[in-house]
Short mmCIF file of N, CA, C and O in Angstrom, two decimals:
data_model
loop_
_atom_site.label_atom_id
_atom_site.label_comp_id
_atom_site.label_asym_id
_atom_site.label_seq_id
_atom_site.Cartn_x
_atom_site.Cartn_y
_atom_site.Cartn_z
N MET A 1 -192.33 163.38 23.26
CA MET A 1 -192.44 164.53 24.22
C MET A 1 -192.08 163.76 25.57
O MET A 1 -192.83 162.90 26.08
N SER A 2 -191.58 164.86 26.34
CA SER A 2 -191.33 164.61 27.69
C SER A 2 -191.29 165.98 28.36
O SER A 2 -190.95 166.80 27.99
N ILE A 3 -191.37 165.77 29.83
CA ILE A 3 -191.33 167.09 30.77
C ILE A 3 -190.34 166.68 31.84
O ILE A 3 -190.48 165.45 32.47
N ALA A 4 -189.53 167.53 32.47
CA ALA A 4 -188.71 167.27 33.65
C ALA A 4 -188.67 168.59 34.22
O ALA A 4 -188.78 169.73 33.74
N SER A 5 -188.99 168.40 35.65
CA SER A 5 -188.71 169.64 36.47
C SER A 5 -187.38 169.57 37.27
O SER A 5 -187.08 168.63 37.85
N ASN A 6 -186.70 170.62 37.09
CA ASN A 6 -185.31 170.80 37.75
C ASN A 6 -185.45 171.68 38.79
O ASN A 6 -186.56 172.52 39.05
N ALA A 7 -184.38 171.94 39.45
CA ALA A 7 -184.21 172.95 40.79
C ALA A 7 -184.74 174.40 40.19
O ALA A 7 -185.64 175.01 40.96
N SER A 8 -184.34 174.80 39.33
CA SER A 8 -184.59 176.19 38.80
C SER A 8 -185.53 176.40 37.49
O SER A 8 -185.76 177.55 37.10
N TYR A 9 -185.76 175.31 36.77
CA TYR A 9 -186.51 175.52 35.61
C TYR A 9 -187.34 174.27 35.29
O TYR A 9 -186.94 173.26 35.93
N ILE A 10 -188.31 174.47 34.38
CA ILE A 10 -188.98 173.16 33.67
C ILE A 10 -188.41 173.05 32.22
O ILE A 10 -188.28 173.85 31.56
N SER A 11 -188.16 171.72 31.98
CA SER A 11 -188.10 171.46 30.57
C SER A 11 -189.05 170.58 30.04
O SER A 11 -189.58 169.57 30.47
N LEU A 12 -189.35 171.03 28.79
CA LEU A 12 -190.49 170.34 27.84
C LEU A 12 -189.55 169.76 26.55
O LEU A 12 -189.03 170.73 26.21
N TYR A 13 -189.61 168.62 26.49
CA TYR A 13 -188.79 167.99 25.37
C TYR A 13 -189.69 167.57 24.29
O TYR A 13 -190.48 166.81 24.51
N CYS A 14 -189.40 168.29 23.25
CA CYS A 14 -190.38 168.05 21.84
C CYS A 14 -189.48 167.45 20.85
O CYS A 14 -188.81 168.23 20.03
N PHE A 15 -189.49 166.20 20.79
CA PHE A 15 -188.62 165.40 19.73
C PHE A 15 -189.38 165.00 18.47
O PHE A 15 -189.73 164.31 18.13
N ALA A 16 -189.57 166.38 17.75
CA ALA A 16 -190.22 166.16 16.36
C ALA A 16 -189.57 167.07 15.45
O ALA A 16 -189.34 168.33 15.71
N SER A 17 -189.58 166.72 14.12
CA SER A 17 -189.05 167.78 12.98
C SER A 17 -189.61 167.20 11.72
O SER A 17 -190.51 166.15 11.89
N ASP A 18 -189.61 168.09 10.89
CA ASP A 18 -190.05 167.62 9.47
C ASP A 18 -188.95 168.28 8.45
O ASP A 18 -187.93 168.93 8.97
N ALA A 19 -189.35 168.43 7.30
CA ALA A 19 -188.43 169.29 6.30
C ALA A 19 -188.23 170.70 6.68
O ALA A 19 -187.18 171.30 6.14
N ASP A 20 -188.95 171.18 7.30
CA ASP A 20 -188.96 172.74 7.78
C ASP A 20 -188.10 172.93 9.14
O ASP A 20 -187.85 174.10 9.49
N GLY A 21 -187.70 171.92 9.61
CA GLY A 21 -186.90 171.98 10.96
C GLY A 21 -187.51 171.39 12.14
O GLY A 21 -188.54 170.88 11.91
N PHE A 22 -187.05 171.72 13.39
CA PHE A 22 -187.50 171.19 14.64
C PHE A 22 -188.62 172.01 14.99
O PHE A 22 -188.84 173.35 14.79
N VAL A 23 -189.82 171.34 15.50
CA VAL A 23 -190.90 171.98 15.92
C VAL A 23 -190.89 173.08 16.95
O VAL A 23 -191.23 174.13 16.73
N ALA A 24 -189.86 172.95 18.03
CA ALA A 24 -189.68 173.68 19.07
C ALA A 24 -189.30 175.14 18.64
O ALA A 24 -189.69 176.19 19.14
N THR A 25 -188.30 175.09 17.65
CA THR A 25 -187.60 176.30 17.22
C THR A 25 -188.76 177.30 16.48
O THR A 25 -188.43 178.48 16.17
N ARG A 26 -189.77 176.65 16.15
CA ARG A 26 -190.92 177.50 15.45
C ARG A 26 -191.59 178.49 16.47
O ARG A 26 -192.31 179.35 16.17
N TYR A 27 -191.50 178.09 17.63
CA TYR A 27 -192.16 178.85 18.96
C TYR A 27 -191.32 179.67 19.50
O TYR A 27 -191.81 180.33 20.64
N VAL A 28 -190.17 180.24 19.10
CA VAL A 28 -189.26 181.05 19.64
C VAL A 28 -190.09 182.44 19.87
O VAL A 28 -189.91 183.17 20.89
N ASP A 29 -190.64 182.91 18.77
CA ASP A 29 -191.19 184.47 18.91
C ASP A 29 -192.61 184.22 19.74
O ASP A 29 -192.94 185.19 20.39
N ARG A 30 -193.25 183.08 19.81
CA ARG A 30 -194.45 182.93 20.55
C ARG A 30 -194.30 182.73 22.00
O ARG A 30 -195.09 182.83 22.62
N LEU A 31 -193.30 182.25 22.40
CA LEU A 31 -192.66 181.90 23.83
C LEU A 31 -191.39 182.55 24.11
O LEU A 31 -190.46 181.89 24.49
N PRO A 32 -191.50 183.98 24.27
CA PRO A 32 -190.28 184.73 24.51
C PRO A 32 -189.78 184.73 25.85
O PRO A 32 -188.55 184.61 26.21
N GLN A 33 -190.44 184.13 26.93
CA GLN A 33 -190.04 183.95 28.36
C GLN A 33 -189.10 182.53 28.40
O GLN A 33 -188.75 182.36 29.32
N ALA A 34 -189.31 181.64 27.19
CA ALA A 34 -188.73 180.47 27.29
C ALA A 34 -187.37 180.60 26.71
O ALA A 34 -187.10 181.30 25.91
N SER A 35 -186.32 179.65 26.94
CA SER A 35 -185.23 179.47 26.45
C SER A 35 -185.45 178.15 25.48
O SER A 35 -185.68 176.99 26.11
N ILE A 36 -185.48 178.26 24.13
CA ILE A 36 -185.73 177.20 23.38
C ILE A 36 -184.58 176.78 22.46
O ILE A 36 -183.90 177.71 21.66
N GLY A 37 -184.35 175.57 22.57
CA GLY A 37 -183.14 174.98 21.65
C GLY A 37 -183.92 174.11 20.63
O GLY A 37 -185.16 174.30 20.17
N LYS A 38 -183.15 173.30 19.89
CA LYS A 38 -183.89 172.47 18.86
C LYS A 38 -184.97 171.57 19.26
O LYS A 38 -185.99 171.49 18.66
N THR A 39 -184.94 170.89 20.40
CA THR A 39 -185.83 170.21 20.96
C THR A 39 -186.10 170.38 22.44
O THR A 39 -187.19 169.74 22.85
N CYS A 40 -185.83 171.48 22.99
CA CYS A 40 -186.03 171.63 24.44
C CYS A 40 -186.66 173.06 24.58
O CYS A 40 -186.08 174.02 24.06
N VAL A 41 -187.65 173.25 25.44
CA VAL A 41 -188.19 174.42 25.65
C VAL A 41 -188.07 174.52 27.16
O VAL A 41 -188.62 173.79 27.89
N LYS A 42 -187.27 175.40 27.81
CA LYS A 42 -186.89 175.65 29.32
C LYS A 42 -187.62 176.97 29.65
O LYS A 42 -187.66 178.11 29.16
N PHE A 43 -188.58 176.86 30.92
CA PHE A 43 -188.87 177.93 31.31
C PHE A 43 -189.11 177.91 32.83
O PHE A 43 -189.02 176.69 33.46
N LYS A 44 -189.21 179.05 33.50
CA LYS A 44 -189.33 178.87 35.04
C LYS A 44 -190.53 178.67 35.56
O LYS A 44 -190.88 177.96 36.60
N LYS A 45 -191.67 179.44 35.11
CA LYS A 45 -192.93 179.06 35.48
C LYS A 45 -193.86 179.01 34.42
O LYS A 45 -193.86 179.78 33.35
N LEU A 46 -194.85 178.12 34.56
CA LEU A 46 -195.99 178.11 33.34
C LEU A 46 -196.69 179.31 33.11
O LEU A 46 -197.10 179.53 32.18
N ALA A 47 -196.85 180.24 34.34
CA ALA A 47 -197.67 181.26 33.97
C ALA A 47 -196.80 182.19 33.09
O ALA A 47 -197.43 183.17 32.66
N ASP A 48 -195.55 182.16 33.06
CA ASP A 48 -194.75 183.10 31.93
C ASP A 48 -195.07 182.66 30.66
O ASP A 48 -194.61 183.52 29.85
N LEU A 49 -195.63 181.69 30.25
CA LEU A 49 -195.94 181.41 28.84
C LEU A 49 -197.09 181.76 28.37
O LEU A 49 -198.23 181.67 29.17
N ASP A 50 -197.26 181.87 27.06
CA ASP A 50 -198.52 182.09 26.43
C ASP A 50 -199.16 180.57 26.30
O ASP A 50 -198.85 179.87 25.61
N GLU A 51 -200.29 180.55 26.77
CA GLU A 51 -201.06 179.04 26.96
C GLU A 51 -201.29 178.51 25.52
O GLU A 51 -201.09 177.48 25.16
N ALA A 52 -201.89 179.48 24.76
CA ALA A 52 -202.27 179.12 23.37
C ALA A 52 -201.09 178.64 22.55
O ALA A 52 -201.24 177.62 21.90
N ALA A 53 -200.07 179.39 22.66
CA ALA A 53 -198.91 178.89 21.92
C ALA A 53 -198.28 177.58 22.66
O ALA A 53 -197.78 176.75 21.81
N LEU A 54 -198.23 177.43 23.70
CA LEU A 54 -197.96 176.13 24.36
C LEU A 54 -198.81 174.96 24.07
O LEU A 54 -198.11 173.87 23.50
N VAL A 55 -200.04 175.10 23.84
CA VAL A 55 -201.06 174.10 23.58
C VAL A 55 -200.51 173.78 21.99
O VAL A 55 -200.50 172.59 21.46
N ALA A 56 -200.55 174.85 21.19
CA ALA A 56 -200.01 174.59 19.75
C ALA A 56 -198.90 173.62 19.55
O ALA A 56 -198.86 172.98 18.66
N LEU A 57 -197.78 173.95 20.33
CA LEU A 57 -196.59 173.52 20.43
C LEU A 57 -196.72 171.89 20.84
O LEU A 57 -196.11 170.97 20.15
N ILE A 58 -197.43 171.70 21.63
CA ILE A 58 -197.74 170.50 22.11
C ILE A 58 -198.53 169.44 21.11
O ILE A 58 -198.04 168.51 20.72
N LYS A 59 -199.42 170.27 20.53
CA LYS A 59 -200.32 169.45 19.38
C LYS A 59 -199.42 169.15 18.30
O LYS A 59 -199.33 168.20 17.64
N GLU A 60 -198.75 170.21 17.63
CA GLU A 60 -197.86 169.91 16.60
C GLU A 60 -196.85 169.01 16.85
O GLU A 60 -196.52 168.06 15.88
N THR A 61 -196.29 168.80 18.05
CA THR A 61 -195.40 167.86 18.11
C THR A 61 -195.99 166.61 18.23
O THR A 61 -195.31 165.52 17.69
N ALA A 62 -197.03 166.24 18.87
CA ALA A 62 -197.77 165.08 18.88
C ALA A 62 -198.31 164.63 17.55
O ALA A 62 -198.17 163.45 17.37
N GLU A 63 -198.54 165.55 16.57
CA GLU A 63 -198.75 164.95 15.43
C GLU A 63 -197.80 164.68 14.44
O GLU A 63 -197.86 163.77 13.69
N MET A 64 -196.52 165.10 14.74
CA MET A 64 -195.18 164.87 13.94
C MET A 64 -194.70 163.54 14.31
O MET A 64 -194.29 162.86 13.47
N GLY A 65 -194.61 163.30 15.48
CA GLY A 65 -193.91 162.04 15.99
C GLY A 65 -192.49 162.24 16.20
O GLY A 65 -192.13 163.48 16.50
N LEU A 66 -191.81 161.14 16.39
CA LEU A 66 -190.22 161.27 16.80
C LEU A 66 -189.37 161.73 15.83
O LEU A 66 -189.54 161.51 14.44
N VAL A 67 -188.34 162.22 16.14
CA VAL A 67 -187.22 162.71 15.31
C VAL A 67 -186.44 161.30 14.94
O VAL A 67 -186.15 160.79 15.74
N ALA A 68 -186.11 161.10 13.67
CA ALA A 68 -185.37 159.86 13.28
C ALA A 68 -184.01 160.33 13.40
O ALA A 68 -183.25 161.06 13.22
#
């Protein structure tokens, strides 16, 4: 997992997956203000996100480990 601050958005990289797919894609409905790809969650402001969903995403990613 890593984070990057760019000029117009913040990127949270969640490099984790299992047989059900990439962890980040499981949070599309819970983080509607974010742009979510396979491993990247992009958002403009932290205040735009549901804190509980963000914490769950981070915990799930940390428990899974790296994508092989």
